[in-house]
Short mmCIF file of C-alpha atoms in Angstrom, two decimals:
data_model
loop_
_atom_site.label_atom_id
_atom_site.label_comp_id
_atom_site.label_asym_id
_atom_site.label_seq_id
_atom_site.Cartn_x
_atom_site.Cartn_y
_atom_site.Cartn_z
CA UNK M 1 112.31 -47.91 122.18
CA UNK M 2 112.69 -48.48 118.61
CA UNK M 3 116.27 -47.07 117.34
CA UNK M 4 115.04 -47.40 113.57
CA UNK M 5 111.72 -45.22 114.41
CA UNK M 6 113.94 -42.63 116.13
CA UNK M 7 116.31 -42.33 113.38
CA UNK M 8 113.63 -42.20 110.67
CA UNK M 9 112.26 -39.85 112.51
CA UNK M 10 115.20 -37.51 112.93
CA UNK M 11 115.74 -37.75 109.22
CA UNK M 12 112.10 -36.72 108.16
CA UNK M 13 112.37 -34.02 110.88
CA UNK M 14 115.70 -32.64 109.31
CA UNK M 15 114.23 -33.01 105.59
CA UNK M 16 111.26 -30.91 106.65
CA UNK M 17 113.35 -28.18 108.66
CA UNK M 18 111.45 -29.34 112.02
CA UNK M 19 113.36 -28.81 114.99
CA UNK M 20 113.81 -32.43 116.81
CA UNK M 21 116.54 -33.25 118.87
CA UNK M 22 117.93 -36.79 119.37
CA UNK M 23 116.94 -36.33 123.28
CA UNK M 24 113.27 -35.17 122.25
CA UNK M 25 112.72 -38.07 119.52
CA UNK M 26 114.07 -40.69 122.42
CA UNK M 27 112.08 -39.24 124.74
CA UNK M 28 108.65 -39.53 122.78
CA UNK M 29 110.01 -42.82 121.72
CA UNK M 30 110.36 -44.13 125.12
CA UNK M 31 107.21 -42.58 126.33
CA UNK M 32 105.50 -45.23 123.75
CA UNK M 33 104.69 -42.65 121.20
CA UNK M 34 105.43 -43.88 117.40
CA UNK M 35 107.67 -40.73 117.21
CA UNK M 36 108.20 -41.39 113.39
CA UNK M 37 104.38 -41.37 112.93
CA UNK M 38 104.25 -38.07 114.86
CA UNK M 39 106.83 -36.37 112.51
CA UNK M 40 104.97 -37.77 109.46
CA UNK M 41 101.60 -36.34 110.76
CA UNK M 42 103.48 -32.88 111.22
CA UNK M 43 104.76 -32.69 107.61
CA UNK M 44 101.80 -34.24 106.07
CA UNK M 45 98.95 -34.51 108.50
CA UNK M 46 96.45 -37.36 108.56
CA UNK M 47 93.00 -36.14 107.63
CA UNK M 48 90.24 -37.15 109.61
CA UNK M 49 86.57 -36.59 109.90
CA UNK M 50 84.37 -35.74 112.95
CA UNK M 51 80.94 -35.31 113.47
CA UNK M 52 78.86 -32.73 115.66
CA UNK M 53 75.37 -33.51 116.95
CA UNK M 54 72.67 -31.38 118.48
CA UNK M 55 74.22 -27.79 117.80
CA UNK M 56 72.24 -25.10 118.91
CA UNK M 57 71.23 -22.39 116.22
CA UNK M 58 72.10 -18.67 117.03
CA UNK M 59 69.08 -16.58 116.27
CA UNK M 60 70.48 -12.87 115.08
CA UNK M 61 68.87 -9.51 114.72
CA UNK M 62 65.39 -10.32 115.60
CA UNK M 63 63.46 -7.22 116.03
CA UNK M 64 62.62 -6.25 119.79
CA UNK M 65 59.00 -6.56 119.58
CA UNK M 66 59.43 -9.88 117.75
CA UNK M 67 59.97 -13.34 119.38
CA UNK M 68 60.16 -16.80 117.90
CA UNK M 69 57.00 -19.14 118.55
CA UNK M 70 59.44 -22.11 119.26
CA UNK M 71 62.89 -23.01 120.03
CA UNK M 72 64.95 -23.45 117.05
CA UNK M 73 65.66 -27.18 116.35
CA UNK M 74 69.26 -28.56 116.96
CA UNK M 75 71.33 -29.37 113.83
CA UNK M 76 74.34 -31.47 113.10
CA UNK M 77 77.60 -31.27 110.96
CA UNK M 78 80.24 -33.25 109.53
CA UNK M 79 83.79 -31.55 109.24
CA UNK M 80 86.91 -33.16 107.79
CA UNK M 81 90.50 -31.62 108.58
CA UNK M 82 94.28 -32.31 109.72
CA UNK M 83 93.76 -34.51 112.69
CA UNK M 84 95.68 -32.45 115.31
CA UNK M 85 93.44 -29.62 114.29
CA UNK M 86 90.10 -31.46 114.15
CA UNK M 87 90.45 -33.56 117.30
CA UNK M 88 90.91 -30.50 119.38
CA UNK M 89 88.42 -28.34 117.89
CA UNK M 90 85.38 -26.86 119.99
CA UNK M 91 82.71 -25.68 118.00
CA UNK M 92 81.74 -21.87 119.07
CA UNK M 93 78.48 -20.72 120.30
CA UNK M 94 78.37 -18.95 116.68
CA UNK M 95 79.26 -22.23 114.71
CA UNK M 96 75.37 -22.09 113.19
CA UNK M 97 73.56 -18.73 112.86
CA UNK M 98 70.02 -17.88 111.47
CA UNK M 99 69.79 -14.27 110.23
CA UNK M 100 66.14 -12.63 111.23
CA UNK M 101 67.29 -9.30 109.78
CA UNK M 102 64.76 -9.06 107.05
CA UNK M 103 62.18 -10.04 109.38
CA UNK M 104 60.17 -7.32 110.53
CA UNK M 105 56.40 -8.75 111.05
CA UNK M 106 54.73 -11.85 112.50
CA UNK M 107 54.78 -14.68 110.05
CA UNK M 108 56.55 -18.16 109.04
CA UNK M 109 59.86 -17.48 107.11
CA UNK M 110 62.14 -19.87 105.51
CA UNK M 111 65.73 -18.55 105.97
CA UNK M 112 68.96 -20.04 105.33
CA UNK M 113 71.38 -21.11 108.07
CA UNK M 114 75.09 -19.77 108.09
CA UNK M 115 77.70 -22.10 109.12
CA UNK M 116 81.00 -20.42 110.59
CA UNK M 117 83.71 -23.07 110.12
CA UNK M 118 87.39 -21.96 110.49
CA UNK M 119 89.32 -21.89 107.07
CA UNK M 120 91.37 -24.91 107.95
CA UNK M 121 88.29 -27.05 108.28
CA UNK M 122 85.97 -28.37 105.59
CA UNK M 123 82.17 -28.61 106.00
CA UNK M 124 81.30 -32.22 104.63
CA UNK M 125 77.93 -32.52 105.63
CA UNK M 126 75.19 -30.19 107.61
CA UNK M 127 71.78 -31.65 108.43
CA UNK M 128 69.82 -28.42 107.38
CA UNK M 129 70.60 -25.81 104.76
CA UNK M 130 67.79 -23.55 106.04
CA UNK M 131 64.96 -23.44 108.86
CA UNK M 132 61.39 -22.79 108.68
CA UNK M 133 60.34 -20.35 111.79
CA UNK M 134 57.42 -18.66 112.58
CA UNK M 135 57.75 -15.16 114.31
CA UNK M 136 55.23 -13.66 116.33
CA UNK M 137 54.56 -10.29 118.23
CA UNK M 138 55.87 -10.13 121.98
CA UNK M 139 53.08 -10.25 124.37
CA UNK M 140 52.59 -6.88 126.35
CA UNK M 141 53.50 -8.41 129.44
CA UNK M 142 56.93 -9.63 128.36
CA UNK M 143 57.50 -6.14 127.00
CA UNK M 144 56.75 -4.48 130.23
CA UNK M 145 59.17 -6.80 132.32
CA UNK M 146 61.91 -5.60 129.91
CA UNK M 147 60.86 -2.07 130.52
CA UNK M 148 60.91 -2.84 134.39
CA UNK M 149 64.21 -4.48 133.99
CA UNK M 150 65.88 -1.54 132.07
CA UNK M 151 64.41 0.94 134.64
CA UNK M 152 65.92 -1.07 137.62
CA UNK M 153 69.37 -1.11 135.79
CA UNK M 154 69.42 2.65 135.82
#
């Protein structure tokens, strides 16, 4: 291993009040990792960017007697953040939402998207600010199927 890197890592860890023993530092070094770089990234994390493509938009609050005339388009975003955080980050299914709360009749609406990103990450780019959606009345057939399903559940 690299004795110099182990010593530099121990000094940096001590200065940053990080609990790193000589045994741990040697083990990390012998495993082939740059222990000094690992300590530096803990103290001053490397900032990286990551793109997420084909994200489903979650529609919210659509009245029970209405439906979307078509599937919502997929969107994409680019985030930045500390390497250890962003490398392991998985988007939740609630990451991008479209509120239909104010939609109470059929028609075409241009509505803003809401991006729910953790506070420790930064949203750099988004493919869409808003979506144009067409809302229609649910067909009588679909309503009766739902009523039957509810009756069967009771």
